[in-house]
Structures are given as structure tokens and as C-alpha cells.
Short mmCIF file of C-alpha atoms (C1' of nucleotides) in Angstrom, two decimals:
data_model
loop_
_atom_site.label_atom_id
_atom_site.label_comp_id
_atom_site.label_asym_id
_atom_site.label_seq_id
_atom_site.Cartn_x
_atom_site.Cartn_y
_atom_site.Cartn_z
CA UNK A 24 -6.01 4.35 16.95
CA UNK A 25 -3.51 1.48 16.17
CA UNK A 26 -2.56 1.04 12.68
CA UNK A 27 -4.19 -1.67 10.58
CA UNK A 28 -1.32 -3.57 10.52
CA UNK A 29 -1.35 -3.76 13.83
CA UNK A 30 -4.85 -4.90 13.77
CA UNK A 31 -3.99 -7.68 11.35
CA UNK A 32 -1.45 -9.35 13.73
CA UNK A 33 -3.84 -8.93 16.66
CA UNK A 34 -6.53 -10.57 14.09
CA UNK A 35 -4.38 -13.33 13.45
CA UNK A 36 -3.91 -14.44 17.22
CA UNK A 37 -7.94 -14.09 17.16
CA UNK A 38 -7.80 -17.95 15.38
CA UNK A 39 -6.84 -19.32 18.85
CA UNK A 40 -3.81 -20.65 19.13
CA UNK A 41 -0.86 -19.26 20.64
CA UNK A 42 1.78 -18.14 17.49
CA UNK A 43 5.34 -16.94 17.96
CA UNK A 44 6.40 -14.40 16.11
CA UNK A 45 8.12 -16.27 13.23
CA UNK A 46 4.38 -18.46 13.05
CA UNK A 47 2.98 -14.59 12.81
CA UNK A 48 5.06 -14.06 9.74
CA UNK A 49 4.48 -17.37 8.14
CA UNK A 50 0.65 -17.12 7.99
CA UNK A 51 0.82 -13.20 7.12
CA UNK A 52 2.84 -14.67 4.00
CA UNK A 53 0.31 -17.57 3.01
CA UNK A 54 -2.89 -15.19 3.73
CA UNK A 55 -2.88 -11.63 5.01
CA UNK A 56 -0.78 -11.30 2.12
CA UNK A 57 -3.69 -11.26 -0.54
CA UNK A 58 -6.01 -8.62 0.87
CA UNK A 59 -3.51 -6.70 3.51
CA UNK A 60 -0.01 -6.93 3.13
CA UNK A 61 2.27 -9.07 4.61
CA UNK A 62 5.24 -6.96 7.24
CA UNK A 63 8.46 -7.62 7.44
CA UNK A 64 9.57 -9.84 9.71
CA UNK A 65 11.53 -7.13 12.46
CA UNK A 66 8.02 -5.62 11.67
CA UNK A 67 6.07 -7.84 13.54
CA UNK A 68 8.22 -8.69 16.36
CA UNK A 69 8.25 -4.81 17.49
CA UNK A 70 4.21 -4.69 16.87
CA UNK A 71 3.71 -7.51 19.27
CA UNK A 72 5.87 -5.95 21.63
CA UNK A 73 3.50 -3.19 21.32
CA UNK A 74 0.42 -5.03 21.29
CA UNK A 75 1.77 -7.02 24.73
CA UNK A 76 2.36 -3.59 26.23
CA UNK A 77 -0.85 -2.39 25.38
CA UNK A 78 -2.28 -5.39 26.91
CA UNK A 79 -3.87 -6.72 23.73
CA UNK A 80 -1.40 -9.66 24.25
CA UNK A 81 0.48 -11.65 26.63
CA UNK A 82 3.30 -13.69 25.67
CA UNK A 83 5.45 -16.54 27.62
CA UNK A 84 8.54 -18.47 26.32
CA UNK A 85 7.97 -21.92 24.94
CA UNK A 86 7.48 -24.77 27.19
CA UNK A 87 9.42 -27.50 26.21
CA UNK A 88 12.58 -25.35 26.17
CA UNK A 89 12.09 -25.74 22.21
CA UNK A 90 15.07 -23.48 21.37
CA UNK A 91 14.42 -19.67 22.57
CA UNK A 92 10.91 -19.41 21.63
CA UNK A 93 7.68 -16.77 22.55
CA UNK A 94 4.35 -17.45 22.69
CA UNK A 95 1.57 -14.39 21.99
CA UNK A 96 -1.89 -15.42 23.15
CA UNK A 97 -4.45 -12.41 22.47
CA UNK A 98 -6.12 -10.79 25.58
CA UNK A 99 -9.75 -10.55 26.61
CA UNK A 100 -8.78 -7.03 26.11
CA UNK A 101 -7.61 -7.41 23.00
CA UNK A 102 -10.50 -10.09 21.48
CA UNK A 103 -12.83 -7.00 22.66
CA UNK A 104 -10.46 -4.02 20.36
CA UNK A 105 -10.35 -6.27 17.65
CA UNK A 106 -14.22 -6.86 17.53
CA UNK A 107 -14.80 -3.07 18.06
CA UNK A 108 -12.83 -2.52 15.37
CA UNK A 109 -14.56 -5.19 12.88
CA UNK A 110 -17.55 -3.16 13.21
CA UNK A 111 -16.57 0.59 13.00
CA UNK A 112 -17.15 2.13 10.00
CA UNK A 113 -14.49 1.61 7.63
CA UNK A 114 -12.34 5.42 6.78
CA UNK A 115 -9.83 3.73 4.49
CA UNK A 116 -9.85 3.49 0.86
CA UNK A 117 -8.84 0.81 -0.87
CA UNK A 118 -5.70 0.71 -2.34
CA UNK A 119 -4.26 -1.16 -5.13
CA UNK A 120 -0.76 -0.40 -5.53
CA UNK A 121 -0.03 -2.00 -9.12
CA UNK A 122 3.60 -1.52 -9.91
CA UNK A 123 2.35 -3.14 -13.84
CA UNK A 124 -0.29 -0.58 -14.54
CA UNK A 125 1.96 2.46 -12.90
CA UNK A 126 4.35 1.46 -15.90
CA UNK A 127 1.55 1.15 -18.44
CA UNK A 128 0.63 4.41 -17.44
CA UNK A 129 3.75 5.64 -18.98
CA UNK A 130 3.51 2.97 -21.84
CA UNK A 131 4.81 6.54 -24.07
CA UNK A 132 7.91 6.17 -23.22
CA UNK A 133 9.17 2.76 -23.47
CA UNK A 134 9.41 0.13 -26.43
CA UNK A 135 6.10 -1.52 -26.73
CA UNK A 136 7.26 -5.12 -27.41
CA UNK A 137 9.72 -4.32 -24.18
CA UNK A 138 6.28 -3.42 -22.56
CA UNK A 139 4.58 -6.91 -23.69
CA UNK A 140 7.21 -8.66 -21.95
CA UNK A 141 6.34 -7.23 -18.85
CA UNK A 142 2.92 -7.68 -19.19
CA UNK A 143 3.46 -10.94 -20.01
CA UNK A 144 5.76 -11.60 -17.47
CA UNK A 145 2.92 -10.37 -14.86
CA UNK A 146 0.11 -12.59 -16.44
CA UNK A 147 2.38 -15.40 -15.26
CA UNK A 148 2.98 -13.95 -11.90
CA UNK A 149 -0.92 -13.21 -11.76
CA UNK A 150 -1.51 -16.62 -12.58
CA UNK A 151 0.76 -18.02 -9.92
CA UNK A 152 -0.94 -16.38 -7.32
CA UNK A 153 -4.36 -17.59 -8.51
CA UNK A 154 -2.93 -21.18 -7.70
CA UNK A 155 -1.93 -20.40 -4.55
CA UNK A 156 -4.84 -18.68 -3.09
CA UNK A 157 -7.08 -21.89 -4.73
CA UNK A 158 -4.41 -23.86 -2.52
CA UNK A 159 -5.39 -21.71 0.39
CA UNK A 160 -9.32 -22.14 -0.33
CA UNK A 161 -8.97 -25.34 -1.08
CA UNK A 162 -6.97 -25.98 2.59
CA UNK A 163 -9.86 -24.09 4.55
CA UNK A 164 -12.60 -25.88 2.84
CA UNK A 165 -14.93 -27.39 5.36
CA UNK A 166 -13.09 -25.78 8.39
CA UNK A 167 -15.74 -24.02 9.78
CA UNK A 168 -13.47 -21.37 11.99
CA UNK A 169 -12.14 -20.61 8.54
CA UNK A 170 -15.45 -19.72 6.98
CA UNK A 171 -14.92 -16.19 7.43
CA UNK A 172 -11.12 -16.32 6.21
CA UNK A 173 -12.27 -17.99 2.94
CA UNK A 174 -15.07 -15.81 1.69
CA UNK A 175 -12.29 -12.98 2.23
CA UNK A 176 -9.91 -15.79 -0.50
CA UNK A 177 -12.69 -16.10 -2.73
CA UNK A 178 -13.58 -12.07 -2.66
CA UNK A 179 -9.42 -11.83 -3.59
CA UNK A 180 -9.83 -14.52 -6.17
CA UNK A 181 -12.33 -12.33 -8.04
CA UNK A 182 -9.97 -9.79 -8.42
CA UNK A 183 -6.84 -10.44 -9.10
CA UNK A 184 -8.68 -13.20 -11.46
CA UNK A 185 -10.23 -9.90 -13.14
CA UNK A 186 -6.76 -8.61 -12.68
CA UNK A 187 -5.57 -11.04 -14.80
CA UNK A 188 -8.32 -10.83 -17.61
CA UNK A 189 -7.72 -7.75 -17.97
CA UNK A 190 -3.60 -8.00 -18.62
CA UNK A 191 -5.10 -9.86 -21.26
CA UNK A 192 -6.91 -6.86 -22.10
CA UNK A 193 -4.41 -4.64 -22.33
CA UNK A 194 -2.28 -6.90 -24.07
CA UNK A 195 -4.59 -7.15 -26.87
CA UNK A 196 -4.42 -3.16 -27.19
CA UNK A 197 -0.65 -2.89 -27.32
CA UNK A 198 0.54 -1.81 -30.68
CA UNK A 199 1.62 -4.97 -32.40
CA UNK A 200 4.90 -4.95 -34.38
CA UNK A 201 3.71 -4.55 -38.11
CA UNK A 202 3.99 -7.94 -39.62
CA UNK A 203 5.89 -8.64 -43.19
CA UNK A 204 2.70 -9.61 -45.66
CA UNK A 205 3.84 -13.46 -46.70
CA UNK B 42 17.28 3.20 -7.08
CA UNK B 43 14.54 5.70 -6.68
CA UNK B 44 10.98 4.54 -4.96
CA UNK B 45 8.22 4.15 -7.18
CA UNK B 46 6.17 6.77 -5.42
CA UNK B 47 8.66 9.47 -7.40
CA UNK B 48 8.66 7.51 -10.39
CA UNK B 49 5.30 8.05 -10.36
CA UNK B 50 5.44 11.53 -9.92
CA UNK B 51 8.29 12.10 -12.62
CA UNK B 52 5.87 10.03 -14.93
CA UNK B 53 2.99 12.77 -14.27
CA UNK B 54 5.61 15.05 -15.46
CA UNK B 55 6.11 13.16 -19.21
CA UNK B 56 2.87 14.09 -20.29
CA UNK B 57 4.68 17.49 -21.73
CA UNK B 58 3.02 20.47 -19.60
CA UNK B 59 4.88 22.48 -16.90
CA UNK B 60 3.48 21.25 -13.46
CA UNK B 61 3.22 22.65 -9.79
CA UNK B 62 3.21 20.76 -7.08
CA UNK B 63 -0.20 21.70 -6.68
CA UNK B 64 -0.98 20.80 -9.91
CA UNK B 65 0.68 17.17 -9.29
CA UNK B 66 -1.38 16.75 -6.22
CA UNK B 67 -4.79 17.08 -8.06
CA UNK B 68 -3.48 14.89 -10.71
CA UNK B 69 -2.30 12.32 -8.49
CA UNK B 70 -5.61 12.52 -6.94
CA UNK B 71 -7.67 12.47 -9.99
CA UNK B 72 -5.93 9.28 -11.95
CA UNK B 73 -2.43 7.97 -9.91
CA UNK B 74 -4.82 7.25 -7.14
CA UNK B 75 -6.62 4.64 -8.68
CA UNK B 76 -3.36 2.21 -9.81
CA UNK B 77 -0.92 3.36 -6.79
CA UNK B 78 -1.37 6.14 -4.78
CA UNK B 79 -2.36 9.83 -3.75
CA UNK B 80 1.05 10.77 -2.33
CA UNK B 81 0.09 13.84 0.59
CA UNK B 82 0.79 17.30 -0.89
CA UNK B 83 3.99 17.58 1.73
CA UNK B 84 4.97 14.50 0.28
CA UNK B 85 4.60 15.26 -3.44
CA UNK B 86 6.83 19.01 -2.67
CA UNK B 87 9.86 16.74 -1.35
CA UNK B 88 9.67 14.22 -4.12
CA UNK B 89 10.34 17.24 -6.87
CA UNK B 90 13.06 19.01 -4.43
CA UNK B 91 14.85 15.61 -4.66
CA UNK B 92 13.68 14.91 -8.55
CA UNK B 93 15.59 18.45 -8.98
CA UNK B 94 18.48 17.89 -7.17
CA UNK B 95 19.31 14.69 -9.18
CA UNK B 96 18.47 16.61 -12.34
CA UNK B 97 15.42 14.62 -14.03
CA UNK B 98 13.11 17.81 -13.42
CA UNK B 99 13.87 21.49 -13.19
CA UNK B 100 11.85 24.32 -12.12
CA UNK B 101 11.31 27.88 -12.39
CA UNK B 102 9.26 31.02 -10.47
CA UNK B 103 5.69 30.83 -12.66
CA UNK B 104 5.47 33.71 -14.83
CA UNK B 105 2.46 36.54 -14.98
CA UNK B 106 3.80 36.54 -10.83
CA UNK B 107 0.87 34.62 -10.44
CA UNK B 108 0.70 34.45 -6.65
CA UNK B 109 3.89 32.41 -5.11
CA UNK B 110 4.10 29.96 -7.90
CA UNK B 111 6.74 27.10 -9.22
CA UNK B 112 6.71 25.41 -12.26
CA UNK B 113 8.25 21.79 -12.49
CA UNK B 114 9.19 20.73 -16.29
CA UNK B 115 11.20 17.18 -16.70
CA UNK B 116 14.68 17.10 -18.18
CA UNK B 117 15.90 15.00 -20.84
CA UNK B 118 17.51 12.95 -18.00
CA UNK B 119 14.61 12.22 -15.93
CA UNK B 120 12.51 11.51 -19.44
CA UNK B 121 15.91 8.98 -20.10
CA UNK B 122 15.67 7.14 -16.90
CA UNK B 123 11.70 7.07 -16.08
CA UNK B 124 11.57 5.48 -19.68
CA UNK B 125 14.34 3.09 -18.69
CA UNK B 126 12.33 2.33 -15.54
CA UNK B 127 9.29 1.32 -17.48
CA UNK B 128 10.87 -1.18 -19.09
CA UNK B 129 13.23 -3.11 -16.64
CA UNK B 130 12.05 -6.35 -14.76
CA UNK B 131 9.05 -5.50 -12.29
CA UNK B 132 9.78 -6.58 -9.07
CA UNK B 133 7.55 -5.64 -6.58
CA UNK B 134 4.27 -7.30 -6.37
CA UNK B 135 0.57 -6.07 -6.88
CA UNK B 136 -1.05 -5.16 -3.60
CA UNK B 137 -4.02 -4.79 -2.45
CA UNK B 138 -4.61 -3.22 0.71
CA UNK B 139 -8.15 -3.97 1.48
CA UNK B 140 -9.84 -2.55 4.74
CA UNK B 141 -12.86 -4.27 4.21
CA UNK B 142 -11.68 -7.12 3.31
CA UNK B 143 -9.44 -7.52 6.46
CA UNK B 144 -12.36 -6.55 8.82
CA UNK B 145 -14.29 -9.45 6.89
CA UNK B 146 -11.53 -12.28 7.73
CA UNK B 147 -12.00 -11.18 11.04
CA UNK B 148 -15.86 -11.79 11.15
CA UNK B 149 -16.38 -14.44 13.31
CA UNK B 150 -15.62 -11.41 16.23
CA UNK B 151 -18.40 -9.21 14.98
CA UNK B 152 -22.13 -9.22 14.67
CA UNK B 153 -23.28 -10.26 11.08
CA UNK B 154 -25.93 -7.64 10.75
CA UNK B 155 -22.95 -5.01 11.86
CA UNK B 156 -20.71 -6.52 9.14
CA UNK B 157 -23.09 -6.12 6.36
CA UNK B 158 -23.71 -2.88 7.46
CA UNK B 159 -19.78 -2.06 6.41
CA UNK B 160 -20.13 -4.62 2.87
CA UNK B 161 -23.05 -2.52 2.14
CA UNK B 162 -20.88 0.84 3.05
CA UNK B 163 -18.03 -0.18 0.59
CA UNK B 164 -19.82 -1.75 -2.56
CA UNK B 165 -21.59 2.52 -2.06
CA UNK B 166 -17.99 3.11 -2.03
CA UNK B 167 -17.12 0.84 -4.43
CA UNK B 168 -19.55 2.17 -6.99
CA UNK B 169 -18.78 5.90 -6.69
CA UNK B 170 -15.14 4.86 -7.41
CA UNK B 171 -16.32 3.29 -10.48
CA UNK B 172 -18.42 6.37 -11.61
CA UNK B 173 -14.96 8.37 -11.20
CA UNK B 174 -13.19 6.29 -13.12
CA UNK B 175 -15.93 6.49 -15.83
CA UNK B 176 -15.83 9.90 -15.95
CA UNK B 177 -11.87 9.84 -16.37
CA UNK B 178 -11.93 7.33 -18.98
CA UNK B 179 -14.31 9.60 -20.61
CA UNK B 180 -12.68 12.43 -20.43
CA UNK B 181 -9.49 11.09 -21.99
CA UNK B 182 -11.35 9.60 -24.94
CA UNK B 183 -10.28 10.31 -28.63
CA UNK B 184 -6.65 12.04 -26.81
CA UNK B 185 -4.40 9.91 -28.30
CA UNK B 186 -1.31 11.33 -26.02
CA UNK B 187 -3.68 9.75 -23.01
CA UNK B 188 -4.14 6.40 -24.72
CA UNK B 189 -1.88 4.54 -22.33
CA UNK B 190 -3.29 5.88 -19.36
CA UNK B 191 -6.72 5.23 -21.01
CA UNK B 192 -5.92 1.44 -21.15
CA UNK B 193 -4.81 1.27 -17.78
CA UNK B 194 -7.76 3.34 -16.57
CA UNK B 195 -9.98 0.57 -17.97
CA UNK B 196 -7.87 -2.29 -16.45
CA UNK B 197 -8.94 -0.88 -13.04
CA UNK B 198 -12.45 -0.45 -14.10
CA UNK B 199 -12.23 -4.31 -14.45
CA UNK B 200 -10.30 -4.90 -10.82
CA UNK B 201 -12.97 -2.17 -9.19
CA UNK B 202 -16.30 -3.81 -10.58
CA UNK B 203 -14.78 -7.43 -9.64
CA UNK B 204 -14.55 -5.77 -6.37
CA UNK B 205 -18.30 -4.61 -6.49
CA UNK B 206 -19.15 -8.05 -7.56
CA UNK B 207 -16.99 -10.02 -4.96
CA UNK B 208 -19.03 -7.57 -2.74
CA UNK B 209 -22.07 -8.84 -3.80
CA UNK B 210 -20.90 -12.06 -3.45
CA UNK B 211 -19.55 -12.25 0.33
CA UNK B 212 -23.08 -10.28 1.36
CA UNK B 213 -24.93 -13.27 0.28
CA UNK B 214 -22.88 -15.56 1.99
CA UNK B 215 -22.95 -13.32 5.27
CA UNK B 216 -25.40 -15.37 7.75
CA UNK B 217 -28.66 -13.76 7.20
CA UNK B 218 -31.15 -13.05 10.58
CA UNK B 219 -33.87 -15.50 10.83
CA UNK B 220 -36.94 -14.74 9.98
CA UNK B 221 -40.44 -15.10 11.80
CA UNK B 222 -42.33 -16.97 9.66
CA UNK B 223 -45.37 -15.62 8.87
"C1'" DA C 52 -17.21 40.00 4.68
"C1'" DT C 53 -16.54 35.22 4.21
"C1'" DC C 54 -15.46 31.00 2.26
"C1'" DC C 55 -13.27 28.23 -1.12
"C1'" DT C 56 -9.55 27.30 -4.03
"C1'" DC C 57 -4.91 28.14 -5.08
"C1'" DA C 58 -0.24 27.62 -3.42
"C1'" DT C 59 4.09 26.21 -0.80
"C1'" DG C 60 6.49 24.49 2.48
"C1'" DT C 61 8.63 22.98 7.58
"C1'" DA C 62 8.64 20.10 11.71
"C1'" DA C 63 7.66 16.22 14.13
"C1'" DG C 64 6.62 11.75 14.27
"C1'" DC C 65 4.92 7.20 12.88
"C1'" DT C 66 5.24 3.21 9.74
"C1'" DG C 67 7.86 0.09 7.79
"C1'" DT C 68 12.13 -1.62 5.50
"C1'" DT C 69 16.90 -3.62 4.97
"C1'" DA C 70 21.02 -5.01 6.96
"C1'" DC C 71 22.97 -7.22 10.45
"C1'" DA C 72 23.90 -10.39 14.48
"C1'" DT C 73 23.10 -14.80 16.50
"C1'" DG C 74 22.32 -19.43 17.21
"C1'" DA C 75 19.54 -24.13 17.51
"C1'" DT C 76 17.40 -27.99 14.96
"C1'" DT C 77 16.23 -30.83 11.19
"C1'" DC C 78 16.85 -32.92 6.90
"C1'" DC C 79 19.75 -34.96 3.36
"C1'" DG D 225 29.10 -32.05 7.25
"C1'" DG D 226 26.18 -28.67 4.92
"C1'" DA D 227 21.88 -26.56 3.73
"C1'" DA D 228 17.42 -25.25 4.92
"C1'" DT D 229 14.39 -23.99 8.31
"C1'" DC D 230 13.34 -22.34 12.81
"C1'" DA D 231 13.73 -18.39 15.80
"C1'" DT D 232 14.44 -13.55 17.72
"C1'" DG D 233 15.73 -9.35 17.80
"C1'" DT D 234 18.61 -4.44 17.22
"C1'" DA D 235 20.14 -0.49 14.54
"C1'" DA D 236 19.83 2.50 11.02
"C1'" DC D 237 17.33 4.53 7.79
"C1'" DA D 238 13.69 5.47 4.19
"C1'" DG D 239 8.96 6.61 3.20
"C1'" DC D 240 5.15 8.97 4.18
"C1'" DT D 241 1.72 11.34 7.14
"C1'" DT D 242 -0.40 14.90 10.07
"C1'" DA D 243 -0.25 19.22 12.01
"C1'" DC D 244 1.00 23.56 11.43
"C1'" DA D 245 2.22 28.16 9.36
"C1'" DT D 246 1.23 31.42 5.78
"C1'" DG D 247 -0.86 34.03 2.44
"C1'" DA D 248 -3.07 35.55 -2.30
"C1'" DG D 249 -7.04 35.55 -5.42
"C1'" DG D 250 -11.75 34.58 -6.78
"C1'" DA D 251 -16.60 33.78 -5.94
"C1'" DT D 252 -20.99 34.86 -3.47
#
DNA sequence: ATCCTCATGTAAGCTGTTACATGATTCC
DNA sequence: GGAATCATGTAACAGCTTACATGAGGAT
């Protein structure tokens, strides 16, 4: 019915506390990031307007008067469509959208040491990321509300680990530049 | 400049034969699907009216009047600037947009034996993928003018089985239902 | 006869982005 | 004082989908 995206910010307000909008985009950034996709920020301000009209939400302004400031705090209504929709059979692929490898693909056209720097230039990116989901495991370790959360991190650990292996891979099959015999 | 959706489908075109946009569609489906995306057929027939319109592909009535019928053949413009495209800077990031996987970091809303119902669902999934990529890799074997898309074929072999494995993985850390002893 | 594949597109609408506007608070 | 972060939204537009319309040719 909703969109999955939609579903992601309503899953996000299913940890329990109440999150503004810009807390919404922060923790889509640090997590939803490595196994969704994380919205832009205009994004998800107009979904939680949705979701509070749909009554999946309800949102008040900051006490405190901390600056102007909203609160979203999920529903019974909504705890209840985001559990239905845990469970219902999944009709989505996945789908990994791998700007690298759509370039490989064409690896016919272009300069192959041109195409080793890019390659290379993703194994460090790659790598990066590893770090910073072992940050994220490492952070949820022992949180037992996060258990769920960090089998998902270790699941996307395993690929883009394997993601990285096999840059390797393909670097190894690049045609080398023929070297001068010494 | 352009989106990498009709890079993508100017890239299916630099593999030398004249294509419909039927023809594109079953390609995308068969191999672009796997490292980016199966573009819907509408999608795919506005992508080559615009690809025309700058000049990178041209197009003409099929011959034999075969049915209603237009061929799509790439100009040495578009073969200029998709292999100038292959070789600048990547910007955009890898991602994966995993429905599973986002149901999963939502578990602690479902019933366990419910959620291994769905793990069990996509590593079914997950292995008929990997058969179909098989079967691709094997049919571009020994065609040297497919050896790039071979190698890229085989990098998400690796990124699909890590998924089957991470799979695997998460199911046995899924809380199992106790047993009667007995 | 009927169904499947081939074949192309238009219209409407949703999803999602970038650019922009605005301003408070905190840190250095 | 200046930069970074916190904080929320609107407007315009791009990307992409679904539903629909249409019809020929081939297979059973």
C-alpha cells in the first residue's frame, strides 16, 4: 500500500523514542542507508506528514521551546501496519544498483588503466563503508533492542565485504598494460 | 548530465546490433537487471526518444515490414560520450535496496517463526537468481565481445551467493521455538 | 479458436530529488 | 565573530511506474 520508504521511516519510530524529522534523517544516514536507502531530507519531512495523516503517527512541537522543533511518536495504529507488514510475503526483488559494475559492463569502450582507477577508487570507497558499518555493529553490540538491527549490519557486511573481494576480482582480470622485459 | 538509467540503455546499444525497444527491454531484463535495473518497457521507449533527440542513437522503420517495428542503432556521438562516461569519477554510491533485509531490522514487531518463513522465501529467491546468472555467464562464455559483461556478471555472482550465505546466517540467529523435550 | 509473444506507445500519477528560504544554537 | 550543526519546510522538476490502448504473427 505505502511505499517502502515509507515503511522505513515508520520502522524507525518503531525503536521508541520520539525523533524529529532532522533525527529521522540522521539515523536513515548512519543505518537504513546500508540495506534501504537513505531519502532526502524534504523527503522525509513530507512522508511523515503523510504518515501523521494516515494516523500511523502523531507529532507535537518540542517541549522545552528548543528552537522550532517536532516530535513523531508512532501510533498503536501504526506499530500494528508496520508488524503486518514485517510478515507479508515479500514481492520485491532485490536490487543492487552498482554504478561500478554498470561501467564495467561497458569496460569496451573506455581505457582500461582509466577503468583500474575507478575500480580502485571504489575498493577504497568499499572499504570505507566496511569501517563504518563495523562502527555501527560495534555501537549496537550488547543492546538487546538492537539485536534485530545488527544481524541486518552483519547480513550487509557480508556483502558489500564480498563486494569488495570481488573488485579485487575484477581487477585481477583487467588487461594489464604490457610491461617493457628488463 | 544524463541519468544513469539511459546510460545504461545507450550502453546496451554499444554492443554493435540494431535494437528495438523491445529488444532493450528483454535485455535489460536478462543481464542490466542484475547490476542496476529493469527499467519498465514505457520507460525504456522514452529513454531512446530522448537518446535520439540529443543524437547518440538514431532509428529507422525495421525492414522486411515486419509488423510495426523500430530499429535503434547508436551514433558515433552517443558511442563518444557513453565511453567518456565510463571513465569519469563515479559518484553515486552502490545501493542496495534490500526488502528483506529491511523487514528483518524491523523484527522485534513480528513473530520469529513468521520471519523465517520470509528468510526462507528469499534465500529460494536468492538461489534461483543465482541459477540465472549461471546460465548468463554461461552463455556468454568463449564471446570475447561479452568479456566485460562476463566479469561483471561474475562479480554479482559473488554479491548474490554472499547474500544466500548472509541468509543462512541471520536464520540461525533467528530465535528458534522451544522444543518439548522428549 | 485461443493464447502467447512480439511490438509500440500515451496518460496519469507517484516517488523522490535539488534548489531555495529561513533562522536558532553551539562550538571555536 | 564565524563556522558548523540543528531544524523545518516549499516549489519545481526529474525519474519512473502502472494502467491503458492497440494490434500483428506464431504456436497449439
Amino acid at each position: 500500500m505505502l511505499p517502502n520508504t515509507a515503511y522505513a521511516i515508520l520502522g524507525l519510530l518503531t525503536f521508541g523514542r520520539e525523533l524529529s524529522g532532522y533525527d529521522v534523517k540522521k539515523w536513515a544516514d548512519a543505518s537504513l542507508r546500508f540495506f534501504w536507502w537513505a531519502p532526502a531530507t524534504s523527503h522525509i519531512y513530507r512522508e511523515l506528514a503523510r504518515l501523521e495523516e494516515l494516523g500511523l503517527v502523531t507529532s507535537r512541537p518540542a517541549p522545552d521551546a528548543e528552537r522550532r522543533k517536532r516530535l513523531y511518536l508512532i501510533t498503536d495504529r501504526g506499530r500494528e501496519v508496520a508488524a503486518e507488514w514485517v510478515t507479508e510475503p515479500v514481492a520485491e526483488p532485490v536490487v543492487v544498483k552498482h554504478p561500478v559494475a554498470l561501467r564495467l559492463w561497458l569496460g569496451h569502450l573506455g581505457d582500461p588503466e582509466q577503468l583500474r582507477t575507478v575500480l580502485e577508487e571504489h575498493r577504497v570507497e568499499t572499504r570505507r563503508l566496511l569501517r563504518e558499518i563495523d562502527q555501527s555493529i560495534a555501537a549496537s553490540a550488547g543492546d538487546a533492542a538492537m539485536e534485530y538491527p545488527r544481524i541486518v549490519l552483519e547480513w550487509m557486511r557480508t556483502i558489500y565485504a564480498a563486494d569488495a573481494e570481488a573488485t579485487e576480482t575484477a581487477l585481477g582480470q583487467l588487461p594489464r598494460p604490457a610491461r617493457r622485459p628488463g
